[in-house]
Coordinates of C-alpha atoms and ligand atoms in Angstrom, one line a residue:
M21 CA 60.1 -55.8 61.0
K22 CA 61.2 -52.9 59.1
K23 CA 62.5 -52.5 55.5
L24 CA 65.1 -49.5 54.5
Q25 CA 66.4 -48.8 51.3
G26 CA 70.2 -47.6 50.7
I27 CA 72.5 -47.5 47.5
P28 CA 74.0 -51.0 46.9
V29 CA 77.9 -50.7 46.5
S30 CA 79.2 -54.5 47.0
P31 CA 77.2 -57.4 45.9
G32 CA 75.9 -60.3 47.8
V33 CA 73.7 -60.9 50.6
A34 CA 73.9 -61.6 54.4
I35 CA 71.8 -61.7 57.4
G36 CA 73.2 -61.5 61.3
P37 CA 73.2 -59.4 64.2
A38 CA 73.7 -56.0 64.1
F39 CA 76.9 -54.4 65.5
I40 CA 76.6 -50.6 65.7
L41 CA 80.3 -49.2 65.3
K42 CA 80.3 -46.0 67.6
P43 CA 83.1 -43.7 66.5
P44 CA 85.5 -43.4 69.5
D45 CA 85.2 -40.5 71.4
L46 CA 87.8 -38.2 70.1
S47 CA 86.7 -35.0 71.7
I48 CA 89.5 -33.0 73.1
S49 CA 90.0 -30.2 75.6
K50 CA 92.3 -26.8 75.0
D51 CA 95.1 -26.8 77.7
S52 CA 97.5 -23.7 78.0
D53 CA 100.9 -23.2 79.5
K54 CA 102.3 -26.3 77.9
D55 CA 105.9 -26.6 77.1
P56 CA 106.1 -26.8 73.4
E57 CA 109.1 -29.2 73.3
M58 CA 107.1 -31.9 75.2
E59 CA 104.1 -31.4 73.3
L60 CA 106.0 -31.7 70.3
K61 CA 107.6 -35.0 71.5
R62 CA 104.2 -36.4 71.9
I63 CA 103.4 -35.5 68.4
Q64 CA 106.4 -37.0 66.8
N65 CA 105.6 -40.3 69.0
A66 CA 102.3 -40.3 67.6
I67 CA 103.1 -39.8 64.2
E68 CA 105.7 -42.9 64.7
T69 CA 102.9 -45.0 66.1
A70 CA 100.6 -43.9 63.3
R71 CA 103.3 -44.8 60.6
K72 CA 103.4 -48.1 61.5
K73 CA 100.0 -48.8 61.7
I74 CA 99.3 -47.2 58.0
A75 CA 102.3 -49.4 56.8
S76 CA 100.6 -52.6 58.1
M77 CA 97.2 -51.2 56.9
H78 CA 98.9 -50.7 53.5
E79 CA 100.5 -54.2 53.6
K80 CA 96.9 -55.6 54.2
A81 CA 95.2 -53.7 51.5
K82 CA 98.0 -54.8 48.9
R83 CA 97.1 -58.7 50.4
D84 CA 93.4 -58.1 50.0
T85 CA 92.5 -55.9 47.2
S86 CA 94.6 -54.2 44.8
S87 CA 97.7 -52.4 44.6
E88 CA 95.2 -49.5 43.3
H89 CA 93.2 -49.4 46.3
A90 CA 96.1 -50.0 48.6
G91 CA 97.2 -46.7 47.3
I92 CA 94.8 -44.7 49.8
F93 CA 97.1 -45.8 52.7
E94 CA 100.1 -44.7 50.8
A95 CA 98.4 -40.9 50.5
H96 CA 98.1 -41.6 54.1
S97 CA 101.9 -41.7 54.9
L98 CA 102.6 -38.9 52.5
I99 CA 100.3 -36.9 54.6
L100 CA 102.2 -38.0 57.9
D101 CA 105.5 -37.1 56.1
D102 CA 104.3 -33.7 55.0
P103 CA 106.8 -31.2 56.7
S104 CA 104.8 -28.3 55.7
L105 CA 102.0 -29.7 58.1
L106 CA 104.4 -30.5 61.1
E107 CA 106.0 -27.1 60.6
M108 CA 102.6 -25.3 61.2
V109 CA 101.7 -27.5 64.4
K110 CA 105.2 -26.6 65.7
K111 CA 104.6 -23.0 65.2
K112 CA 101.3 -23.1 66.8
L113 CA 103.1 -24.9 69.9
V114 CA 105.5 -22.4 70.2
A115 CA 103.2 -19.1 69.8
E116 CA 100.3 -20.5 71.6
K117 CA 101.8 -23.0 74.2
I118 CA 98.6 -25.2 73.8
N119 CA 98.2 -28.9 74.1
A120 CA 99.4 -31.1 71.1
E121 CA 95.9 -32.4 70.6
T122 CA 94.6 -28.7 69.9
A123 CA 97.4 -27.6 68.1
L124 CA 97.3 -30.5 65.8
S125 CA 93.5 -30.4 65.5
D126 CA 93.5 -26.6 64.2
V127 CA 96.0 -27.1 62.0
F128 CA 94.4 -30.2 60.1
D129 CA 91.2 -28.5 60.5
E130 CA 92.2 -25.0 58.6
Y131 CA 94.0 -27.5 56.1
V132 CA 90.8 -29.3 55.3
Q133 CA 88.7 -26.1 55.1
K134 CA 91.0 -24.6 52.3
L135 CA 90.8 -28.0 50.4
E136 CA 87.0 -27.9 50.7
A137 CA 86.8 -24.5 49.6
L138 CA 88.5 -25.3 46.3
D139 CA 85.6 -27.0 45.0
N140 CA 87.7 -29.7 43.4
E141 CA 86.8 -33.3 43.6
Y142 CA 90.4 -34.2 43.6
F143 CA 91.3 -32.1 46.6
Q144 CA 88.0 -32.7 48.6
A145 CA 88.8 -36.6 48.3
R146 CA 92.3 -35.6 49.7
S147 CA 90.5 -33.7 52.8
I148 CA 88.7 -37.2 53.4
D149 CA 92.3 -38.6 53.7
I150 CA 93.4 -35.9 56.0
I151 CA 90.6 -36.0 58.5
D152 CA 91.2 -40.0 58.6
V153 CA 94.7 -39.2 59.4
K154 CA 94.1 -36.5 62.2
K155 CA 91.5 -38.8 63.9
Q156 CA 94.4 -41.6 64.0
L157 CA 96.7 -39.2 65.4
I158 CA 94.4 -37.9 68.1
G159 CA 93.7 -41.3 68.7
E160 CA 97.1 -42.1 69.5
L161 CA 97.4 -38.7 71.4
L162 CA 94.6 -39.6 73.8
G163 CA 95.6 -43.1 74.0
I164 CA 92.2 -44.2 72.3
S165 CA 94.1 -46.8 69.8
N166 CA 91.8 -49.3 70.3
N167 CA 88.5 -49.0 68.4
D168 CA 85.2 -50.7 68.5
L169 CA 86.4 -52.9 65.4
L170 CA 88.5 -54.7 67.7
K171 CA 85.7 -56.1 69.8
I172 CA 84.0 -58.0 67.4
E173 CA 84.2 -61.6 68.0
K174 CA 81.7 -63.4 66.0
P175 CA 79.9 -62.7 62.7
V176 CA 78.0 -59.6 62.4
V177 CA 76.5 -57.1 60.4
L178 CA 78.5 -53.7 60.7
V179 CA 76.1 -50.6 61.0
A180 CA 77.9 -47.0 61.1
S181 CA 77.5 -43.4 60.4
D182 CA 80.2 -43.8 57.5
L183 CA 83.7 -45.9 57.4
S184 CA 87.0 -44.3 56.7
P185 CA 89.2 -46.2 54.5
S186 CA 91.4 -47.0 57.6
E187 CA 88.6 -48.6 59.4
T188 CA 87.3 -50.7 56.3
I189 CA 90.5 -51.9 55.6
Q190 CA 90.6 -53.5 59.4
L191 CA 87.5 -55.5 58.8
D192 CA 88.1 -59.2 59.1
K193 CA 86.1 -60.9 56.3
D194 CA 85.1 -63.9 58.5
L195 CA 83.4 -61.5 61.0
I196 CA 81.9 -59.0 58.9
L197 CA 78.9 -60.6 57.1
A198 CA 78.0 -57.1 55.5
I199 CA 78.1 -53.3 56.1
C200 CA 75.2 -50.8 56.1
T201 CA 76.2 -47.4 56.5
A202 CA 73.9 -44.1 57.0
H203 CA 75.8 -42.0 54.8
G204 CA 78.3 -42.5 52.0
G205 CA 78.2 -42.7 48.2
P206 CA 78.8 -45.5 45.7
T207 CA 82.2 -43.9 44.8
S208 CA 83.4 -43.5 48.3
H209 CA 86.8 -44.8 49.2
S210 CA 85.1 -47.3 51.8
A211 CA 82.3 -48.5 48.9
I212 CA 85.4 -49.3 46.6
L213 CA 87.2 -51.1 49.2
S214 CA 84.5 -53.0 50.4
K215 CA 83.7 -54.2 47.1
S216 CA 87.2 -55.5 46.5
L217 CA 87.3 -57.2 49.8
G218 CA 84.1 -59.0 48.8
I219 CA 81.9 -58.0 51.8
P220 CA 78.3 -57.2 50.6
A221 CA 77.4 -53.5 51.4
V222 CA 74.7 -50.8 51.2
V223 CA 75.5 -47.1 52.0
G224 CA 73.5 -44.0 52.3
V225 CA 70.6 -45.7 54.1
G226 CA 70.1 -42.5 56.2
Q227 CA 69.5 -41.9 59.8
D228 CA 66.9 -44.8 60.1
C229 CA 69.6 -47.4 59.9
F230 CA 70.4 -46.6 63.8
Q231 CA 66.9 -48.0 64.6
M232 CA 69.1 -51.2 64.7
S233 CA 70.5 -51.9 67.8
K234 CA 72.6 -55.0 69.2
K235 CA 69.6 -57.4 69.5
R236 CA 68.3 -56.7 66.0
I237 CA 68.8 -59.0 63.1
V238 CA 69.4 -57.5 60.0
F239 CA 69.5 -58.7 56.1
V240 CA 71.7 -56.6 53.8
D241 CA 70.9 -57.4 50.0
G242 CA 74.2 -55.6 48.5
N243 CA 72.6 -56.1 45.0
S244 CA 69.2 -54.3 45.4
G245 CA 70.0 -52.1 48.6
E246 CA 67.7 -53.6 50.4
I247 CA 67.8 -53.8 54.5
I248 CA 65.5 -55.6 56.4
I249 CA 65.5 -55.4 60.4
D250 CA 64.1 -58.2 62.5
P251 CA 62.4 -60.1 59.2
D252 CA 59.2 -61.9 60.6
D253 CA 59.4 -65.8 60.2
D254 CA 58.0 -65.8 56.8
T255 CA 60.5 -63.6 55.6
Q256 CA 63.5 -65.2 57.4
K257 CA 62.5 -68.5 55.8
K258 CA 62.6 -66.3 52.2
I259 CA 65.9 -65.1 53.3
Q260 CA 67.3 -68.3 54.3
I261 CA 66.5 -69.5 51.1
K262 CA 67.8 -66.8 48.9
L263 CA 71.2 -67.4 50.9
E264 CA 71.2 -70.9 50.2
R265 CA 70.7 -70.2 46.6
V266 CA 73.0 -67.4 46.1
C267 CA 76.0 -69.3 47.9
A268 CA 75.3 -72.6 45.5
E269 CA 74.6 -70.1 42.4
S270 CA 77.9 -68.4 42.7
K271 CA 79.7 -71.7 43.5
L272 CA 78.6 -73.3 40.3
A273 CA 78.6 -69.9 38.1
L274 CA 82.3 -69.7 39.0
E275 CA 83.0 -73.4 38.0
N276 CA 81.7 -72.7 34.5
A277 CA 83.0 -69.2 34.1
K278 CA 84.9 -70.0 31.3
E279 CA 82.3 -71.8 29.3
P280 CA 80.4 -69.6 26.7
A281 CA 77.0 -67.8 27.3
I282 CA 74.8 -69.5 25.1
T283 CA 71.0 -69.9 25.3
I284 CA 69.2 -73.2 25.6
D285 CA 68.1 -72.6 21.8
G286 CA 71.7 -71.8 20.8
R287 CA 72.0 -68.1 20.9
K288 CA 75.4 -67.0 21.7
V289 CA 76.0 -63.5 23.4
E290 CA 79.1 -61.6 24.1
I291 CA 80.1 -61.3 27.8
V292 CA 82.9 -59.1 28.5
A293 CA 84.1 -56.6 31.3
N294 CA 84.4 -53.1 32.4
I295 CA 87.5 -52.0 33.9
G296 CA 89.2 -48.9 35.2
S297 CA 92.7 -50.1 35.8
I298 CA 95.2 -52.2 34.9
N299 CA 94.7 -54.3 37.9
E300 CA 91.5 -55.2 37.1
A301 CA 92.3 -56.6 33.5
R302 CA 94.1 -59.2 35.4
Y303 CA 90.9 -60.7 36.7
V304 CA 88.9 -60.5 33.6
I305 CA 90.1 -63.9 32.0
D306 CA 89.7 -65.6 35.3
Y307 CA 86.0 -64.6 35.8
G308 CA 85.3 -65.8 31.9
G309 CA 85.5 -62.4 30.6
E310 CA 85.7 -62.6 26.8
G311 CA 87.4 -59.2 26.4
I312 CA 86.7 -55.8 27.6
G313 CA 83.6 -53.8 26.6
L314 CA 84.5 -50.9 28.6
L315 CA 88.0 -49.5 29.4
R316 CA 87.4 -46.6 31.2
T317 CA 90.6 -44.6 30.3
E318 CA 89.9 -41.7 32.9
F319 CA 92.1 -43.9 35.5
L320 CA 95.3 -42.7 33.6
Y321 CA 94.4 -39.1 34.2
L322 CA 92.9 -39.0 37.6
K323 CA 94.9 -38.8 40.9
R324 CA 97.8 -37.0 39.6
E325 CA 99.0 -33.5 39.2
T326 CA 99.9 -33.4 35.5
A327 CA 98.4 -35.1 32.6
P328 CA 99.9 -38.6 31.3
S329 CA 102.1 -38.4 28.3
E330 CA 101.6 -40.2 25.3
E331 CA 104.2 -42.7 26.3
E332 CA 102.9 -43.3 29.7
Q333 CA 99.4 -43.9 28.4
Y334 CA 100.9 -46.4 25.7
Q335 CA 102.5 -48.4 28.3
A336 CA 99.5 -48.7 30.2
Y337 CA 97.3 -49.8 27.3
N338 CA 100.1 -52.3 26.1
E339 CA 99.9 -53.8 29.2
I340 CA 96.1 -54.1 29.1
F341 CA 96.3 -55.7 25.9
R342 CA 98.9 -58.0 26.8
L343 CA 96.7 -59.1 29.9
I344 CA 93.6 -59.6 27.3
G345 CA 95.6 -61.5 24.4
D346 CA 93.6 -61.4 21.4
R347 CA 90.2 -60.6 22.9
P348 CA 88.4 -57.5 21.9
V349 CA 89.2 -54.3 23.9
V350 CA 86.8 -51.4 23.6
A351 CA 88.6 -48.4 24.5
R352 CA 86.6 -45.5 25.5
T353 CA 88.1 -42.2 25.0
L354 CA 88.4 -39.8 28.0
D355 CA 85.1 -39.2 29.9
I356 CA 86.1 -36.2 32.2
G357 CA 83.5 -33.8 33.4
G358 CA 80.5 -34.4 35.6
D359 CA 81.9 -36.1 38.8
K360 CA 85.2 -36.6 37.3
K361 CA 87.5 -33.7 37.6
L362 CA 91.5 -33.4 37.1
P363 CA 93.3 -31.0 39.4
Y364 CA 95.4 -29.8 36.4
F365 CA 93.0 -29.1 33.9
D366 CA 90.4 -26.2 34.6
L367 CA 86.6 -27.3 34.0
G368 CA 85.5 -23.9 35.2
E369 CA 82.6 -23.3 37.4
E370 CA 79.2 -25.0 36.6
A371 CA 75.7 -25.0 37.9
N372 CA 75.4 -28.4 36.9
P373 CA 78.2 -30.3 35.9
F374 CA 76.5 -33.5 34.6
L375 CA 75.0 -31.2 32.1
G376 CA 77.9 -29.3 31.4
W377 CA 81.2 -29.7 29.8
R378 CA 82.1 -33.5 29.8
G379 CA 83.1 -36.3 27.7
I380 CA 83.7 -35.8 24.3
R381 CA 82.6 -32.1 24.5
I382 CA 85.8 -31.2 26.3
C383 CA 87.9 -33.6 23.8
L384 CA 86.6 -31.9 20.7
D385 CA 87.1 -28.2 22.3
N386 CA 91.0 -29.6 23.1
P387 CA 91.6 -31.9 20.1
D388 CA 95.1 -32.4 21.1
I389 CA 94.2 -34.1 24.5
L390 CA 92.3 -36.7 22.1
R391 CA 95.1 -36.9 19.5
I392 CA 97.3 -38.0 22.2
Q393 CA 95.0 -40.6 23.5
L394 CA 94.2 -42.0 20.3
R395 CA 97.8 -42.2 19.1
A396 CA 98.6 -44.3 22.2
I397 CA 95.7 -46.3 22.5
L398 CA 96.1 -47.2 18.8
R399 CA 99.8 -47.7 18.8
A400 CA 99.1 -50.2 21.6
G401 CA 96.0 -51.8 20.0
S402 CA 97.7 -52.5 16.7
G403 CA 97.3 -55.8 15.1
R404 CA 94.6 -56.4 17.7
D405 CA 90.9 -56.7 18.3
L406 CA 90.7 -53.0 18.9
R407 CA 87.6 -50.9 18.9
I408 CA 87.4 -47.2 20.0
M409 CA 84.2 -45.6 21.5
F410 CA 83.3 -41.9 22.1
P411 CA 81.6 -40.9 25.3
M412 CA 78.6 -38.4 25.6
I413 CA 77.8 -38.1 22.1
A414 CA 74.7 -35.8 21.8
N415 CA 74.6 -35.0 18.2
L416 CA 75.7 -36.0 14.7
E417 CA 78.4 -33.5 14.2
E418 CA 80.3 -34.6 17.3
V419 CA 80.4 -38.2 16.1
Q420 CA 81.6 -36.7 12.6
Q421 CA 84.3 -34.4 14.0
A422 CA 85.8 -37.1 16.4
K423 CA 85.6 -39.6 13.7
R424 CA 87.7 -37.3 11.5
I425 CA 90.3 -36.7 14.5
F426 CA 90.3 -40.5 14.7
Q427 CA 90.9 -41.3 10.8
E428 CA 93.7 -38.3 10.5
T429 CA 95.5 -39.8 13.7
H430 CA 95.1 -43.3 12.2
D431 CA 96.3 -42.4 8.6
E432 CA 99.4 -40.6 10.4
L433 CA 100.4 -43.4 12.3
I434 CA 100.1 -46.0 9.6
Q435 CA 102.2 -43.6 7.1
K436 CA 104.8 -43.7 10.1
G437 CA 104.8 -47.3 10.3
L438 CA 103.6 -47.1 14.1
C439 CA 100.4 -48.9 13.4
S440 CA 99.0 -51.8 11.0
E441 CA 96.4 -51.2 8.4
G442 CA 94.1 -53.3 10.3
R443 CA 90.5 -51.9 10.5
V444 CA 89.7 -50.4 14.1
Q445 CA 85.9 -50.6 14.8
V446 CA 84.7 -47.0 15.8
G447 CA 81.5 -47.0 17.8
I448 CA 79.7 -44.4 20.2
M449 CA 78.0 -44.9 23.7
V450 CA 74.6 -44.1 23.8
E451 CA 73.7 -42.4 27.0
I452 CA 71.7 -39.3 26.2
P453 CA 68.3 -39.7 25.1
S454 CA 68.8 -37.4 21.8
V455 CA 71.0 -40.3 20.4
A456 CA 68.6 -42.9 21.7
I457 CA 65.7 -41.2 19.5
L458 CA 67.7 -40.6 16.4
A459 CA 69.5 -44.2 16.6
E460 CA 68.9 -44.8 13.1
K461 CA 71.0 -41.9 12.0
F462 CA 73.8 -42.5 14.4
A463 CA 73.7 -46.0 13.4
K464 CA 74.9 -45.3 9.8
E465 CA 77.9 -43.3 11.0
V466 CA 79.2 -46.0 13.4
D467 CA 80.6 -49.7 13.7
F468 CA 78.6 -50.1 16.9
F469 CA 76.8 -48.7 20.1
S470 CA 77.6 -49.5 23.4
I471 CA 74.4 -48.2 25.7
G472 CA 75.5 -46.6 29.0
T473 CA 72.3 -47.0 31.1
N474 CA 74.0 -45.1 34.0
D475 CA 73.8 -41.9 32.1
L476 CA 71.0 -42.5 29.9
T477 CA 68.9 -42.9 33.0
Q478 CA 70.2 -39.7 34.8
Y479 CA 69.3 -38.0 31.5
T480 CA 65.8 -39.5 30.9
F481 CA 64.7 -39.3 34.7
A482 CA 66.4 -36.0 34.8
A483 CA 67.7 -37.2 38.4
E484 CA 71.6 -37.1 38.9
R485 CA 73.3 -40.1 39.4
T486 CA 75.1 -39.2 42.6
N487 CA 72.0 -37.6 44.5
H488 CA 70.8 -40.3 46.9
K489 CA 67.7 -38.0 47.3
V490 CA 66.7 -38.7 43.6
S491 CA 68.2 -42.5 43.7
Y492 CA 64.7 -43.7 43.4
L493 CA 64.3 -42.5 40.3
C494 CA 67.3 -44.0 38.9
D495 CA 66.3 -47.8 38.2
A496 CA 67.2 -48.6 34.6
C497 CA 64.8 -51.6 34.5
H498 CA 62.1 -48.9 33.9
P499 CA 60.1 -49.3 31.0
A500 CA 60.9 -45.9 30.0
I501 CA 64.7 -47.1 29.4
L502 CA 63.8 -50.4 27.8
K503 CA 61.9 -49.1 25.3
Q504 CA 64.6 -46.6 24.1
I505 CA 67.1 -49.8 24.4
Q506 CA 64.6 -51.9 22.4
W507 CA 64.4 -48.8 19.7
I508 CA 68.4 -48.5 19.6
I509 CA 68.8 -52.3 19.1
N510 CA 66.3 -52.6 16.5
A511 CA 67.8 -49.5 14.8
A512 CA 71.4 -50.8 14.7
H513 CA 70.4 -54.3 13.7
R514 CA 68.6 -52.8 10.6
V515 CA 71.8 -51.6 9.0
G516 CA 73.9 -54.6 10.2
K517 CA 75.6 -52.9 13.3
W518 CA 76.2 -54.3 16.7
V519 CA 75.1 -53.5 19.9
G520 CA 76.6 -53.8 23.4
M521 CA 75.7 -52.2 26.9
C522 CA 78.4 -51.1 29.3
G523 CA 75.7 -49.4 32.1
E524 CA 75.3 -51.3 35.3
L525 CA 72.0 -52.5 33.7
A526 CA 73.8 -55.2 31.7
G527 CA 75.1 -57.1 34.6
D528 CA 71.8 -57.0 36.6
P529 CA 70.2 -60.3 36.6
D530 CA 66.8 -59.1 36.3
A531 CA 67.4 -57.1 33.5
I532 CA 69.5 -59.8 31.7
P533 CA 66.8 -62.3 30.2
I534 CA 65.0 -58.6 29.1
L535 CA 68.1 -57.4 27.5
L536 CA 68.7 -60.9 25.8
G537 CA 65.4 -60.8 24.5
L538 CA 65.5 -57.5 22.9
G539 CA 68.3 -58.7 20.8
L540 CA 71.2 -57.3 22.9
D541 CA 74.8 -58.5 21.2
E542 CA 77.2 -57.9 23.8
F543 CA 77.0 -57.4 27.6
S544 CA 79.7 -55.6 29.5
M545 CA 79.9 -55.6 33.6
A546 CA 82.2 -55.5 36.3
P547 CA 84.3 -58.9 36.1
S548 CA 83.1 -60.7 39.3
Q549 CA 79.7 -60.2 37.5
I550 CA 80.5 -62.2 34.7
P551 CA 80.2 -65.9 35.9
Q552 CA 76.4 -65.1 37.3
A553 CA 75.5 -63.4 34.0
K554 CA 76.6 -66.3 32.0
M555 CA 74.9 -68.5 33.9
V556 CA 71.5 -66.8 33.8
I557 CA 71.9 -66.8 30.0
R558 CA 72.4 -70.5 29.7
R559 CA 69.2 -71.0 31.5
W560 CA 66.8 -69.2 29.0
K561 CA 65.5 -69.7 25.5
E562 CA 65.9 -66.8 23.5
V563 CA 62.1 -67.2 22.5
D564 CA 61.1 -67.3 26.0
A565 CA 63.4 -64.2 26.7
Q566 CA 61.7 -62.2 23.5
K567 CA 58.2 -63.1 25.3
L568 CA 59.5 -61.8 28.7
A569 CA 60.7 -58.5 26.9
S570 CA 57.8 -57.9 25.0
N571 CA 55.4 -58.4 28.0
V572 CA 57.6 -56.0 30.3
L573 CA 57.8 -53.3 28.0
N574 CA 54.0 -52.6 28.6
Y575 CA 54.4 -52.4 32.3
D576 CA 54.4 -48.7 33.9
S577 CA 57.2 -49.0 36.6
A578 CA 60.7 -50.6 37.3
E579 CA 59.3 -52.4 40.1
S580 CA 56.5 -54.3 38.1
V581 CA 59.0 -55.0 35.6
R582 CA 61.4 -56.6 38.2
N583 CA 58.5 -58.5 40.0
H584 CA 57.4 -59.8 36.6
V585 CA 60.9 -61.1 35.8
K586 CA 61.2 -62.9 39.2
T587 CA 57.7 -64.7 39.1
Y588 CA 58.1 -65.6 35.0
K589 CA 58.0 -69.3 35.3
Q590 CA 61.7 -69.9 33.6
S591 CA 63.2 -67.3 35.4
P592 CA 66.2 -68.8 37.5
I593 CA 66.1 -66.0 40.1
Ligands
LIG608 C1 77.0 -45.3 31.6 O1 76.9 -44.1 31.7 O2 76.3 -46.2 31.7 C2 78.5 -45.9 31.5 C3 78.9 -46.9 31.4 O3 79.6 -44.7 31.5 P1 80.0 -44.0 33.0 O4 79.4 -45.0 34.3 O5 81.2 -44.2 32.9 O6 79.5 -42.8 33.2
LIG609 MG1 78.4 -42.6 31.2

């Protein structure tokens, strides 16, 4: 038996035989003295076949995931249709009289190198798409269109170096029990696709995952990132029990998803959703979400060449409010910077982007961006339960400045009759330790806090959230984070303000009873986590959760906290 640890990217647990996905052999040799006409014809045929395959993958993605995710395949067909790429290949064929494979490969490689040199995440993501399309075209030219995925006949755990979006979308949900990859990160296209396909997945496991061979049995825990190869008898029994329990629990949780989250002794908490697209808003109510606790508005600005206009933003927010009805919506103002870059907005070179020009810092330096966004949100949210939230707040001056811009914008819209006079709550994300420490001062300035444990953890442990080498440090269940949460909640409650949490910790079943015990008012998480979170809360008494919380605050590691929750007598986990 061997245990490995990776980054959990798609929840769920599964066990099964390993299937090692070997990348197809796409090695090519350079031939010369070729007829350019003939070679061009071969390329055109390959493009035609690839176009048909990409169209059918696009259809499958639309059926099985969401139109946003299916957009990856639209990007692939745009690459196929790019006349400049084909023109460059043609020139190479004529000038060098080489074979189609070499010409195509050289042109695509040069293009990828140029994009990667730009040090811009948008273009780097495009280079992943270009590599994916190149592989498909070379495969067609070499006649290797059948990949190993088609050989899977019975349910397996798929083990791969990494998966491209086109490989991920081909996965058959009935045959792929779980995914385990050596590389890849939580924000990769394939991680996002596996989550929306509902396949448990752990990425970034490292080369150790190739210790698995066909004969090995592998357990994948997409919630914790744990991988167990060849579990011994005792562990197998525990896994079996876990699988049965997870299955029965998710069925029960879904059946009761629309019921409120009230503890046995009558404390009700609000369970809302984190969303980052219009499409996700469609699922919030079905999963029992009582509103939106974090609308990541970046989706309107990313993956495009120009900034969205006020009108465009207004239409998008309006659609979200229409889908959510009269439930509360916490709209977070633009949080770019860090790992989120825009091709049309120069953030400049930074040695440490996560410690740099990000979130509210950019918006206060470019107040027009903030004003346009606030106008669109306020107009769309007029007469609704709208709450505005500012990200990456580090000091009191930033809150005061942001509030001033908000107030001026709101007053102007009211005067022009574009927005009702109803009160709009204004809050901040608590995701930088300076705010946690001075929570008492910030609480007087705002209507609410929403704790962003993803960033609060990276800034507390000085461990970048996207760097898998330091991911072992980033467990928000650590008492160093829990104590800050306690401090923040107490400071806000003393002056009558409410506290939510929209970091990943809010949907973590180990953390939920602790957060309940610490007095958290609102839990915001991915829509699919809502049914289970509600069920966990219904199984606790607030008084027991308070005892649990005060116990774990004295522990000295995230691991000991998690172990304590799991063994606590009333814990359903
Ligand atoms: C957080 O930092 O916890 C958070 C919810 O914000 P984001 O993950 O979008 O940075
Ligand atoms: Mg954050």
